[in-house]
Short mmCIF file of C-alpha atoms in Angstrom, two decimals:
data_model
loop_
_atom_site.label_atom_id
_atom_site.label_comp_id
_atom_site.label_asym_id
_atom_site.label_seq_id
_atom_site.Cartn_x
_atom_site.Cartn_y
_atom_site.Cartn_z
CA UNK O 13 24.21 29.53 0.89
CA UNK O 14 26.86 28.08 -2.20
CA UNK O 15 25.20 25.71 -4.50
CA UNK O 16 26.64 24.07 -7.48
CA UNK O 17 24.71 25.45 -11.03
CA UNK O 18 23.40 22.25 -11.44
CA UNK O 19 21.77 22.12 -7.93
CA UNK O 20 20.70 26.02 -8.19
CA UNK O 21 19.08 25.54 -11.68
CA UNK O 22 17.32 22.17 -10.17
CA UNK O 23 15.42 24.42 -7.75
CA UNK O 24 14.71 26.50 -9.41
CA UNK O 25 13.25 25.41 -12.64
CA UNK O 26 12.62 21.84 -11.42
CA UNK O 27 8.89 22.83 -11.27
CA UNK O 28 8.93 22.70 -15.33
CA UNK O 29 9.72 18.79 -15.07
CA UNK O 30 8.50 17.15 -12.33
CA UNK O 31 4.77 17.09 -10.70
CA UNK O 32 3.80 19.23 -7.84
CA UNK O 33 3.84 18.18 -4.38
CA UNK O 34 4.81 14.80 -5.25
CA UNK O 35 7.98 12.85 -4.10
CA UNK O 36 9.13 9.18 -3.98
CA UNK O 37 11.35 7.62 -1.60
CA UNK O 38 13.15 3.98 -1.62
CA UNK O 39 13.42 2.04 1.14
CA UNK O 40 15.89 -0.90 0.61
CA UNK O 41 16.58 -3.61 2.54
CA UNK O 42 20.38 -5.61 2.57
CA UNK O 43 20.39 -9.20 3.36
CA UNK O 44 23.43 -10.39 3.98
CA UNK O 45 25.16 -12.69 6.43
CA UNK O 46 22.10 -13.46 8.98
CA UNK O 47 21.76 -9.21 9.43
CA UNK O 48 19.21 -6.82 7.71
CA UNK O 49 19.87 -3.70 6.97
CA UNK O 50 19.05 -0.77 5.47
CA UNK O 51 20.11 2.58 3.01
CA UNK O 52 20.12 6.33 4.36
CA UNK O 53 21.75 8.76 2.22
CA UNK O 54 23.22 11.50 3.39
CA UNK O 55 21.65 14.45 2.64
CA UNK O 56 24.28 16.65 1.29
CA UNK O 57 22.29 20.59 1.87
CA UNK O 58 20.33 19.24 5.40
CA UNK O 59 23.07 17.11 7.82
CA UNK O 60 21.57 15.52 7.83
CA UNK O 61 20.36 11.16 7.02
CA UNK O 62 16.80 9.99 5.36
CA UNK O 63 15.94 8.06 2.62
CA UNK O 64 17.38 8.42 -1.27
CA UNK O 65 14.55 9.72 -2.71
CA UNK O 66 13.91 11.93 -5.91
CA UNK O 67 10.17 13.51 -8.16
CA UNK O 68 8.61 12.07 -11.06
CA UNK O 69 8.79 13.32 -14.10
CA UNK O 70 5.82 14.20 -15.77
CA UNK O 71 5.74 12.15 -18.77
CA UNK O 72 7.32 9.09 -16.33
CA UNK O 73 5.01 6.81 -14.88
CA UNK O 74 5.43 6.46 -10.47
CA UNK O 75 7.49 2.88 -11.26
CA UNK O 76 9.95 4.67 -14.15
CA UNK O 77 10.09 7.14 -11.72
CA UNK O 78 11.38 5.14 -8.56
CA UNK O 79 13.45 2.50 -10.78
CA UNK O 80 14.82 6.11 -11.58
CA UNK O 81 15.35 8.16 -9.06
CA UNK O 82 17.31 4.59 -7.43
CA UNK O 83 19.62 4.32 -10.12
CA UNK O 84 20.35 8.15 -10.53
CA UNK O 85 21.06 8.36 -6.81
CA UNK O 86 22.77 4.80 -5.98
CA UNK O 87 23.95 3.30 -9.19
CA UNK O 88 21.45 0.42 -8.38
CA UNK O 89 19.27 -0.63 -11.12
CA UNK O 90 17.04 -4.37 -12.33
CA UNK O 91 15.78 -3.82 -8.33
CA UNK O 92 11.82 -4.76 -8.52
CA UNK O 93 10.32 -1.84 -6.69
CA UNK O 94 7.63 -2.36 -4.39
CA UNK O 95 4.86 1.06 -3.76
CA UNK O 96 3.99 0.22 0.17
CA UNK O 97 2.34 3.48 1.19
CA UNK O 98 1.77 6.91 0.75
CA UNK O 99 2.70 9.40 2.85
CA UNK O 100 0.58 12.54 4.41
CA UNK O 101 -0.46 13.02 7.10
CA UNK O 102 2.24 13.84 9.29
CA UNK O 103 1.34 17.35 10.95
CA UNK O 104 4.84 18.84 8.97
CA UNK O 105 4.07 17.24 5.98
CA UNK O 106 1.41 19.29 5.35
CA UNK O 107 3.09 22.88 7.39
CA UNK O 108 5.67 22.08 5.18
CA UNK O 109 9.51 20.81 5.93
CA UNK O 110 10.60 22.84 3.26
CA UNK O 111 10.01 25.75 5.76
CA UNK O 112 11.59 24.10 8.81
CA UNK O 113 14.78 22.98 6.58
CA UNK O 114 15.32 25.82 3.29
CA UNK O 115 16.49 29.17 4.97
CA UNK O 116 15.52 32.24 4.45
CA UNK O 117 18.44 33.52 2.52
CA UNK O 118 17.45 30.05 0.30
CA UNK O 119 13.51 31.89 0.09
CA UNK O 120 15.17 34.98 -0.89
CA UNK O 121 17.32 33.56 -3.70
CA UNK O 122 14.89 31.17 -4.64
CA UNK O 123 10.80 32.45 -4.01
CA UNK O 124 9.00 32.29 -0.88
CA UNK O 125 6.75 29.99 -2.90
CA UNK O 126 9.49 27.45 -3.93
CA UNK O 127 7.64 24.11 -5.29
CA UNK O 128 10.19 22.54 -3.07
CA UNK O 129 9.57 24.75 0.41
CA UNK O 130 5.48 23.45 -1.13
CA UNK O 131 3.53 20.41 0.98
CA UNK O 132 4.67 17.04 -0.14
CA UNK O 133 3.20 13.84 0.00
CA UNK O 134 5.81 10.98 -0.25
CA UNK O 135 4.99 7.77 -2.18
CA UNK O 136 7.74 5.02 -0.23
CA UNK O 137 8.65 2.19 -2.65
CA UNK O 138 10.95 -1.11 -1.61
CA UNK O 139 12.91 -3.22 -2.26
CA UNK O 140 14.81 -6.02 -0.65
CA UNK O 141 18.39 -7.63 -2.03
CA UNK O 142 21.49 -8.73 -0.97
CA UNK O 143 23.36 -6.16 0.14
CA UNK O 144 26.90 -7.22 -0.78
CA UNK O 145 26.07 -7.33 -4.43
CA UNK O 146 24.94 -3.41 -4.92
CA UNK O 147 27.51 -0.65 -5.91
CA UNK O 148 26.78 2.86 -4.07
CA UNK O 149 27.21 5.93 -5.79
CA UNK O 150 26.60 9.85 -4.39
CA UNK O 151 24.79 12.51 -6.52
CA UNK O 152 24.82 16.51 -6.23
CA UNK O 153 21.31 15.39 -3.26
CA UNK O 154 23.63 13.53 -0.83
CA UNK O 155 27.06 13.56 0.36
CA UNK O 156 27.23 9.67 1.16
CA UNK O 157 25.66 6.32 1.54
CA UNK O 158 25.20 3.99 4.29
CA UNK O 159 24.07 0.28 5.55
CA UNK O 160 22.23 0.69 8.93
CA UNK O 161 21.23 -2.20 10.96
CA UNK O 162 17.37 -1.93 11.44
CA UNK O 163 17.01 -2.30 14.47
CA UNK O 164 18.97 0.75 15.28
CA UNK O 165 18.43 3.43 13.15
CA UNK O 166 19.47 7.17 13.80
CA UNK O 167 17.20 9.93 14.13
CA UNK O 168 15.74 10.57 10.58
CA UNK O 169 15.22 13.59 8.42
CA UNK O 170 11.10 14.34 7.54
CA UNK O 171 8.75 11.29 9.01
CA UNK O 172 11.43 8.74 7.77
CA UNK O 173 11.47 7.04 10.57
CA UNK O 174 7.70 6.51 10.27
CA UNK O 175 8.86 5.46 6.65
CA UNK O 176 10.95 3.02 7.59
CA UNK O 177 8.79 1.44 10.42
CA UNK O 178 6.27 0.78 7.45
CA UNK O 179 8.32 -0.49 5.14
CA UNK O 180 9.76 -2.71 7.94
CA UNK O 181 5.74 -4.32 8.59
CA UNK O 182 4.64 -4.18 5.01
CA UNK O 183 7.74 -6.51 4.33
CA UNK O 184 7.13 -8.84 6.83
CA UNK O 185 3.76 -9.31 6.18
CA UNK O 186 4.82 -9.94 2.69
CA UNK O 187 6.55 -12.48 3.43
CA UNK O 188 3.06 -14.62 4.76
CA UNK O 189 2.30 -14.51 1.36
CA UNK O 190 4.69 -14.57 -1.69
CA UNK O 191 7.97 -16.59 -1.71
CA UNK O 192 11.63 -14.97 -0.46
CA UNK O 193 15.01 -16.40 -0.97
CA UNK O 194 15.83 -16.34 -4.92
CA UNK O 195 18.57 -13.98 -5.08
CA UNK O 196 19.18 -13.84 -1.44
CA UNK O 197 20.74 -17.32 -0.67
CA UNK O 198 23.29 -19.16 -2.75
CA UNK O 199 21.67 -21.30 -5.41
CA UNK O 200 21.90 -24.27 -2.73
CA UNK O 201 20.92 -23.47 0.54
CA UNK O 202 19.93 -25.68 3.69
CA UNK O 203 17.05 -25.86 5.94
CA UNK O 204 17.86 -24.47 8.44
CA UNK O 205 20.24 -21.50 6.52
CA UNK O 206 16.50 -20.35 4.72
CA UNK O 207 14.77 -20.55 8.55
CA UNK O 208 17.73 -18.17 9.45
CA UNK O 209 16.84 -16.13 6.44
CA UNK O 210 12.83 -15.96 7.40
CA UNK O 211 14.25 -15.28 11.00
CA UNK O 212 16.57 -12.87 10.01
CA UNK O 213 14.03 -10.82 8.42
CA UNK O 214 11.53 -11.26 10.81
CA UNK O 215 13.46 -10.72 13.77
CA UNK O 216 12.24 -13.41 15.70
CA UNK O 217 12.80 -17.32 15.91
CA UNK O 218 10.69 -19.42 14.21
CA UNK O 219 9.70 -23.02 15.31
CA UNK O 220 12.30 -25.81 14.81
CA UNK O 221 10.27 -28.61 13.06
CA UNK O 222 7.25 -26.84 12.17
CA UNK O 223 8.94 -23.99 9.82
CA UNK O 224 10.71 -26.58 7.35
CA UNK O 225 7.24 -28.65 7.33
CA UNK O 226 5.63 -25.05 6.08
CA UNK O 227 8.54 -24.29 3.80
CA UNK O 228 8.30 -27.54 2.19
CA UNK O 229 4.48 -28.29 1.69
CA UNK O 230 4.80 -24.71 -0.65
CA UNK O 231 6.16 -27.31 -3.03
CA UNK O 232 9.28 -24.20 -4.07
CA UNK O 233 11.93 -26.46 -2.89
CA UNK O 234 13.85 -29.39 -4.53
CA UNK O 235 15.81 -31.29 -2.04
CA UNK O 236 18.93 -32.11 -3.84
CA UNK O 237 20.65 -35.30 -3.28
CA UNK O 238 23.20 -33.59 -1.98
CA UNK O 239 24.44 -32.51 1.72
CA UNK O 240 26.94 -30.19 3.37
CA UNK O 241 29.65 -31.22 6.09
CA UNK O 242 29.38 -28.87 8.56
CA UNK O 243 30.25 -31.25 10.98
CA UNK O 244 30.95 -34.71 12.55
CA UNK O 245 27.31 -35.60 12.26
CA UNK O 246 25.74 -32.72 10.85
CA UNK O 247 26.07 -33.43 7.28
CA UNK O 248 22.16 -31.89 6.11
CA UNK O 249 20.48 -31.62 3.00
CA UNK O 250 21.13 -28.99 0.46
CA UNK O 251 17.75 -27.45 -1.76
CA UNK O 252 17.60 -25.27 -4.16
CA UNK O 253 14.16 -23.36 -5.53
CA UNK O 254 11.92 -24.73 -8.42
CA UNK O 255 12.56 -21.63 -10.05
CA UNK O 256 9.30 -22.24 -11.85
CA UNK O 257 6.89 -23.11 -9.02
CA UNK O 258 8.32 -20.38 -7.01
CA UNK O 259 7.35 -17.95 -10.40
CA UNK O 260 3.90 -18.69 -9.72
CA UNK O 261 4.01 -18.61 -5.88
CA UNK O 262 5.00 -14.79 -6.39
CA UNK O 263 2.19 -13.95 -8.61
CA UNK O 264 -0.25 -16.41 -7.05
CA UNK O 265 0.46 -15.76 -3.52
CA UNK O 266 1.31 -18.40 -0.75
CA UNK O 267 -0.01 -18.40 2.59
CA UNK O 268 1.96 -19.51 5.32
CA UNK O 269 1.65 -19.33 8.78
CA UNK O 270 3.98 -19.43 11.85
CA UNK Y 7 -21.71 23.32 -21.62
CA UNK Y 8 -24.76 24.37 -18.66
CA UNK Y 9 -23.20 24.02 -15.15
CA UNK Y 10 -24.24 24.50 -11.58
CA UNK Y 11 -22.95 27.33 -9.58
CA UNK Y 12 -21.29 25.88 -7.46
CA UNK Y 13 -19.67 22.97 -9.83
CA UNK Y 14 -18.33 25.99 -12.44
CA UNK Y 15 -16.97 27.98 -8.92
CA UNK Y 16 -14.48 24.69 -7.79
CA UNK Y 17 -13.97 24.08 -11.73
CA UNK Y 18 -12.39 27.40 -12.34
CA UNK Y 19 -11.26 28.22 -8.63
CA UNK Y 20 -10.50 24.32 -6.53
CA UNK Y 21 -6.88 24.35 -7.43
CA UNK Y 22 -6.71 27.18 -4.42
CA UNK Y 23 -7.70 25.11 -2.14
CA UNK Y 24 -6.57 21.71 -3.15
CA UNK Y 25 -3.36 20.48 -4.03
CA UNK Y 26 -2.71 19.83 -7.61
CA UNK Y 27 -1.79 16.37 -9.45
CA UNK Y 28 -3.54 14.29 -6.85
CA UNK Y 29 -6.77 13.04 -6.01
CA UNK Y 30 -8.28 9.66 -3.68
CA UNK Y 31 -10.53 7.44 -4.44
CA UNK Y 32 -12.16 5.58 -2.25
CA UNK Y 33 -12.97 1.85 -3.10
CA UNK Y 34 -16.15 0.47 -0.45
CA UNK Y 35 -17.10 -2.91 -0.27
CA UNK Y 36 -20.13 -4.05 1.44
CA UNK Y 37 -21.08 -7.45 2.97
CA UNK Y 38 -24.22 -8.69 3.46
CA UNK Y 39 -26.65 -12.02 3.45
CA UNK Y 40 -24.02 -13.60 1.57
CA UNK Y 41 -23.13 -11.61 -1.09
CA UNK Y 42 -19.99 -8.94 -1.38
CA UNK Y 43 -20.76 -5.50 -3.23
CA UNK Y 44 -18.91 -2.24 -4.10
CA UNK Y 45 -20.48 0.83 -4.41
CA UNK Y 46 -20.34 2.88 -7.62
CA UNK Y 47 -20.85 6.35 -8.39
CA UNK Y 48 -21.79 7.84 -11.91
CA UNK Y 49 -20.33 10.71 -13.05
CA UNK Y 50 -23.00 13.20 -13.44
CA UNK Y 51 -20.56 15.18 -16.41
CA UNK Y 52 -18.92 11.80 -17.70
CA UNK Y 53 -21.70 9.51 -17.99
CA UNK Y 54 -19.97 7.04 -16.51
CA UNK Y 55 -19.42 4.57 -13.36
CA UNK Y 56 -16.45 4.80 -10.67
CA UNK Y 57 -15.77 4.96 -7.05
CA UNK Y 58 -16.29 7.95 -5.69
CA UNK Y 59 -13.59 10.19 -5.20
CA UNK Y 60 -12.18 14.02 -4.59
CA UNK Y 61 -9.19 15.70 -3.58
CA UNK Y 62 -7.08 16.38 -1.43
CA UNK Y 63 -7.40 19.94 0.68
CA UNK Y 64 -3.76 21.82 1.16
CA UNK Y 65 -4.45 22.15 5.24
CA UNK Y 66 -5.85 18.62 5.35
CA UNK Y 67 -3.93 15.36 6.02
CA UNK Y 68 -4.60 12.39 3.40
CA UNK Y 69 -6.44 10.42 6.25
CA UNK Y 70 -8.62 13.24 6.74
CA UNK Y 71 -8.91 14.12 2.98
CA UNK Y 72 -10.37 10.85 2.38
CA UNK Y 73 -13.11 10.77 5.32
CA UNK Y 74 -13.99 14.06 4.28
CA UNK Y 75 -14.67 12.71 0.41
CA UNK Y 76 -16.71 9.50 1.64
CA UNK Y 77 -18.63 11.51 4.09
CA UNK Y 78 -19.39 14.57 1.50
CA UNK Y 79 -20.43 12.31 -1.30
CA UNK Y 80 -22.12 8.92 0.09
CA UNK Y 81 -22.85 10.71 4.23
CA UNK Y 82 -21.64 7.41 5.33
CA UNK Y 83 -19.43 8.04 7.90
CA UNK Y 84 -17.22 7.03 10.51
CA UNK Y 85 -15.72 4.42 8.34
CA UNK Y 86 -12.15 2.77 8.92
CA UNK Y 87 -10.79 3.40 5.75
CA UNK Y 88 -7.38 2.29 4.67
CA UNK Y 89 -4.96 3.14 2.05
CA UNK Y 90 -3.78 0.19 -0.54
CA UNK Y 91 -2.46 1.99 -3.18
CA UNK Y 92 -1.39 4.66 -6.03
CA UNK Y 93 -2.15 4.52 -9.36
CA UNK Y 94 0.32 6.71 -11.14
CA UNK Y 95 0.88 3.72 -13.65
CA UNK Y 96 -1.33 3.82 -16.26
CA UNK Y 97 -0.70 5.26 -19.40
CA UNK Y 98 -3.83 7.44 -19.80
CA UNK Y 99 -3.24 8.52 -16.36
CA UNK Y 100 0.16 10.79 -17.41
CA UNK Y 101 -1.38 11.86 -20.70
CA UNK Y 102 -4.32 13.01 -18.99
CA UNK Y 103 -7.45 11.39 -18.28
CA UNK Y 104 -8.83 14.76 -18.65
CA UNK Y 105 -7.67 15.73 -22.29
CA UNK Y 106 -10.23 12.79 -22.86
CA UNK Y 107 -13.12 13.94 -21.04
CA UNK Y 108 -13.64 17.62 -21.25
CA UNK Y 109 -14.73 18.53 -24.94
CA UNK Y 110 -13.01 21.36 -27.19
CA UNK Y 111 -16.14 23.66 -24.73
CA UNK Y 112 -14.21 22.72 -21.63
CA UNK Y 113 -11.84 24.23 -22.13
CA UNK Y 114 -12.08 27.09 -24.28
CA UNK Y 115 -14.40 27.96 -20.96
CA UNK Y 116 -12.34 27.53 -17.95
CA UNK Y 117 -8.24 27.39 -20.11
CA UNK Y 118 -6.79 24.87 -21.68
CA UNK Y 119 -3.98 24.13 -18.62
CA UNK Y 120 -7.41 23.85 -15.95
CA UNK Y 121 -6.27 21.64 -13.38
CA UNK Y 122 -8.74 19.61 -13.70
CA UNK Y 123 -7.31 18.66 -16.73
CA UNK Y 124 -3.65 17.72 -15.99
CA UNK Y 125 -2.03 14.40 -14.97
CA UNK Y 126 -3.49 13.28 -11.51
CA UNK Y 127 -1.58 10.64 -8.95
CA UNK Y 128 -4.62 8.63 -7.24
CA UNK Y 129 -4.41 7.46 -3.73
CA UNK Y 130 -6.68 4.90 -3.27
CA UNK Y 131 -8.06 3.76 0.20
CA UNK Y 132 -11.06 0.65 0.70
CA UNK Y 133 -13.27 0.00 3.86
CA UNK Y 134 -15.27 -3.46 3.98
CA UNK Y 135 -18.76 -2.10 5.53
CA UNK Y 136 -22.01 -3.98 6.47
CA UNK Y 137 -23.51 -2.69 3.14
CA UNK Y 138 -27.60 -2.36 4.45
CA UNK Y 139 -26.14 -0.01 7.61
CA UNK Y 140 -24.82 2.65 4.36
CA UNK Y 141 -27.16 5.76 3.90
CA UNK Y 142 -26.36 7.50 0.61
CA UNK Y 143 -26.59 10.22 -1.09
CA UNK Y 144 -25.98 12.24 -4.30
CA UNK Y 145 -23.67 15.49 -4.94
CA UNK Y 146 -22.72 17.41 -7.43
CA UNK Y 147 -20.55 15.07 -8.59
CA UNK Y 148 -22.63 12.28 -8.89
CA UNK Y 149 -26.06 11.75 -10.11
CA UNK Y 150 -26.65 8.38 -8.41
CA UNK Y 151 -24.98 5.60 -5.99
CA UNK Y 152 -25.23 1.72 -6.23
CA UNK Y 153 -23.92 -1.54 -4.68
CA UNK Y 154 -23.00 -4.39 -7.84
CA UNK Y 155 -21.71 -7.88 -6.72
CA UNK Y 156 -17.57 -7.44 -6.79
CA UNK Y 157 -17.70 -10.14 -9.63
CA UNK Y 158 -19.42 -9.21 -12.17
CA UNK Y 159 -18.62 -5.18 -11.95
CA UNK Y 160 -19.50 -2.94 -15.94
CA UNK Y 161 -16.35 -1.03 -17.28
CA UNK Y 162 -15.80 1.53 -14.88
CA UNK Y 163 -14.32 5.25 -16.23
CA UNK Y 164 -10.49 5.52 -15.70
CA UNK Y 165 -8.77 3.15 -14.33
CA UNK Y 166 -11.25 2.38 -12.16
CA UNK Y 167 -10.57 -1.41 -12.63
CA UNK Y 168 -7.85 -2.16 -11.95
CA UNK Y 169 -8.32 -0.22 -8.78
CA UNK Y 170 -10.72 -3.12 -8.14
CA UNK Y 171 -9.30 -5.50 -8.85
CA UNK Y 172 -6.04 -4.21 -6.44
CA UNK Y 173 -8.36 -3.43 -3.75
CA UNK Y 174 -10.12 -6.74 -3.25
CA UNK Y 175 -6.77 -8.73 -3.60
CA UNK Y 176 -5.40 -6.40 -0.73
CA UNK Y 177 -8.73 -6.25 1.10
CA UNK Y 178 -8.23 -10.16 0.52
CA UNK Y 179 -4.44 -10.56 1.50
CA UNK Y 180 -4.97 -8.67 5.40
CA UNK Y 181 -7.73 -11.55 6.05
CA UNK Y 182 -4.48 -13.15 6.62
CA UNK Y 183 -3.16 -11.03 8.44
CA UNK Y 184 -5.59 -9.51 11.08
CA UNK Y 185 -9.84 -10.89 11.96
CA UNK Y 186 -12.86 -9.06 10.49
CA UNK Y 187 -16.71 -9.79 10.86
CA UNK Y 188 -17.17 -7.96 14.54
CA UNK Y 189 -19.63 -5.33 12.85
CA UNK Y 190 -20.20 -7.50 9.87
CA UNK Y 191 -22.05 -10.35 11.17
CA UNK Y 192 -24.95 -10.15 14.36
CA UNK Y 193 -23.26 -9.84 17.69
CA UNK Y 194 -23.57 -13.84 18.33
CA UNK Y 195 -23.31 -15.86 15.36
CA UNK Y 196 -21.95 -19.64 14.48
CA UNK Y 197 -19.06 -20.73 12.50
CA UNK Y 198 -20.45 -21.88 9.57
CA UNK Y 199 -22.03 -18.03 9.29
CA UNK Y 200 -18.08 -16.80 9.74
CA UNK Y 201 -16.85 -19.11 7.59
CA UNK Y 202 -19.66 -18.32 4.81
CA UNK Y 203 -18.33 -14.51 6.01
CA UNK Y 204 -14.30 -15.51 5.02
CA UNK Y 205 -15.44 -17.54 2.14
CA UNK Y 206 -17.79 -14.73 0.38
CA UNK Y 207 -14.70 -11.98 1.13
CA UNK Y 208 -12.18 -14.62 -0.74
CA UNK Y 209 -14.24 -15.48 -3.65
CA UNK Y 210 -13.35 -19.87 -2.38
CA UNK Y 211 -14.35 -22.10 -0.13
CA UNK Y 212 -12.72 -22.97 2.83
CA UNK Y 213 -11.82 -26.76 4.54
CA UNK Y 214 -14.75 -27.59 6.58
CA UNK Y 215 -12.98 -28.71 10.13
CA UNK Y 216 -9.02 -26.89 9.21
CA UNK Y 217 -11.10 -23.15 9.18
CA UNK Y 218 -12.49 -23.37 12.63
CA UNK Y 219 -9.70 -24.89 14.27
CA UNK Y 220 -7.39 -21.92 12.78
CA UNK Y 221 -10.09 -19.63 13.21
CA UNK Y 222 -10.76 -20.92 17.19
CA UNK Y 223 -6.72 -21.23 17.60
CA UNK Y 224 -6.46 -17.32 17.20
CA UNK Y 225 -7.55 -16.92 20.98
CA UNK Y 226 -10.42 -14.31 19.83
CA UNK Y 227 -13.47 -16.26 19.69
CA UNK Y 228 -16.20 -17.03 23.16
CA UNK Y 229 -18.07 -19.93 22.32
CA UNK Y 230 -21.29 -18.98 23.88
CA UNK Y 231 -23.84 -21.69 26.79
CA UNK Y 232 -26.30 -21.16 24.07
CA UNK Y 233 -27.31 -23.08 20.55
CA UNK Y 234 -29.21 -22.28 16.79
CA UNK Y 235 -31.25 -23.85 16.44
CA UNK Y 236 -32.00 -24.87 12.82
CA UNK Y 237 -32.93 -27.97 11.92
CA UNK Y 238 -34.43 -31.42 13.70
CA UNK Y 239 -31.22 -32.09 14.41
CA UNK Y 240 -29.22 -29.11 13.93
CA UNK Y 241 -28.00 -26.95 16.82
CA UNK Y 242 -24.99 -25.14 16.12
CA UNK Y 243 -23.69 -23.56 19.31
CA UNK Y 244 -23.18 -19.46 19.05
CA UNK Y 245 -20.03 -17.18 19.21
CA UNK Y 246 -18.96 -14.42 20.22
CA UNK Y 247 -15.71 -11.87 19.68
CA UNK Y 248 -13.68 -11.26 22.96
CA UNK Y 249 -13.41 -7.78 21.84
CA UNK Y 250 -10.37 -7.22 23.58
CA UNK Y 251 -7.86 -9.83 21.76
CA UNK Y 252 -9.84 -8.59 19.05
CA UNK Y 253 -8.54 -5.37 19.11
CA UNK Y 254 -5.21 -7.05 19.93
CA UNK Y 255 -4.60 -9.26 17.30
CA UNK Y 256 -5.90 -6.06 14.79
CA UNK Y 257 -3.32 -4.49 16.08
CA UNK Y 258 -0.88 -7.01 16.32
CA UNK Y 259 -2.07 -9.32 13.44
CA UNK Y 260 -2.79 -12.57 13.33
CA UNK Y 261 -1.06 -15.29 10.51
CA UNK Y 262 -3.88 -17.62 9.33
CA UNK Y 263 -2.99 -19.96 7.08
CA UNK Y 264 -6.57 -21.69 5.53
#
């Protein structure tokens, strides 16, 4: 196994900087033009796809670690990541992914009990962004990044398929408790456009009349004196977010039932 | 510092059995007769109260560890624990609770870098039970257990006050997504009784008419041909859970908006 110096140093001495047994994985959902996708990374030395992840420095918080990992791996900055679940139940996690993925040569070179081959518990974080805005750059751990539709994920490394499901269901549940849309929609949008956003993320159709009524009842939308012209008899009103009320709803929570 | 042999062995050699840097804490909410309480433990050697917790054996899953810890500490068995958050952001967690709580004598005896004095990330689990059914027994780590009202918690050890808030808000949010009541109410109950249960847990009053209508619309309650006599002109109908539909709602989720 031929490794760059930087990677070799990381394998050999990473345990001095990072906490053992703990990793972080980032599930980044991207919405764009009626599609919901998720960002996958090709793991350079494992020949497979998974979520971008990394380790926690002994002197940083979990939130700092998650933001740093995402930024280092993907160049995505200023993204609000939310912790959603900590993974440590899968049998393979206990009996060590390392022993499955790291070769006898690896162990001979770096030690039978190298910190990377030990049991890892992984803390999952997710975010939802407008995916056309993301700039992504590979690094020493990953060859390549790609956006995949959430409904058609390939077989992923480790327990990352389970991670994808859990992140998606958490994000969907969150829609009932917190508003979304800001940064995902243009500044002015129609009610059908925000309905499509919700429907795309939830993966199901919502009632044509009830949904806009419920959304309006949250008091976070301002109806503008302006229409979009989309056809001879179709010119729906435009709306924008009332940002103050939107922020309040984010911190206090809302209860939407579709 | 005079310690029992069992505890001394645990401090000295625990790191051989348990994963380093990781702990589990259990927040057990108890409902009984219109009150919501939470179970606190008095930490034998730290002279303070917190949630019962423990460590993860190298060969067990997180779920197994949480159940084992709760059972060992409190004799509470067969409780469905739900993971709610992993705590590792508090400055004191990073700069080690250990160094704050373990004395110089401790360090001299057990080593400056004893595994217990290192930074711990704690995975929080919560449960909601009928608290009159719980039997609790202290162990080597805890002197005493006590149920405290959620609204009047004392200053707790570590970051356990933050943990209490997060567990409570997660449980409250969960009420919008999953049914509750089974095992917390008698087999037959009135609509006002289940409303009081929800109100107690949410810590707020719910609408007298809307709430029962919304609850009924979930299809998980069966109206019985039987009434409770509570006054001359007051004899509300009794209800019971349709367990099959209740289980479906638990696994599929519901959306209640109060």
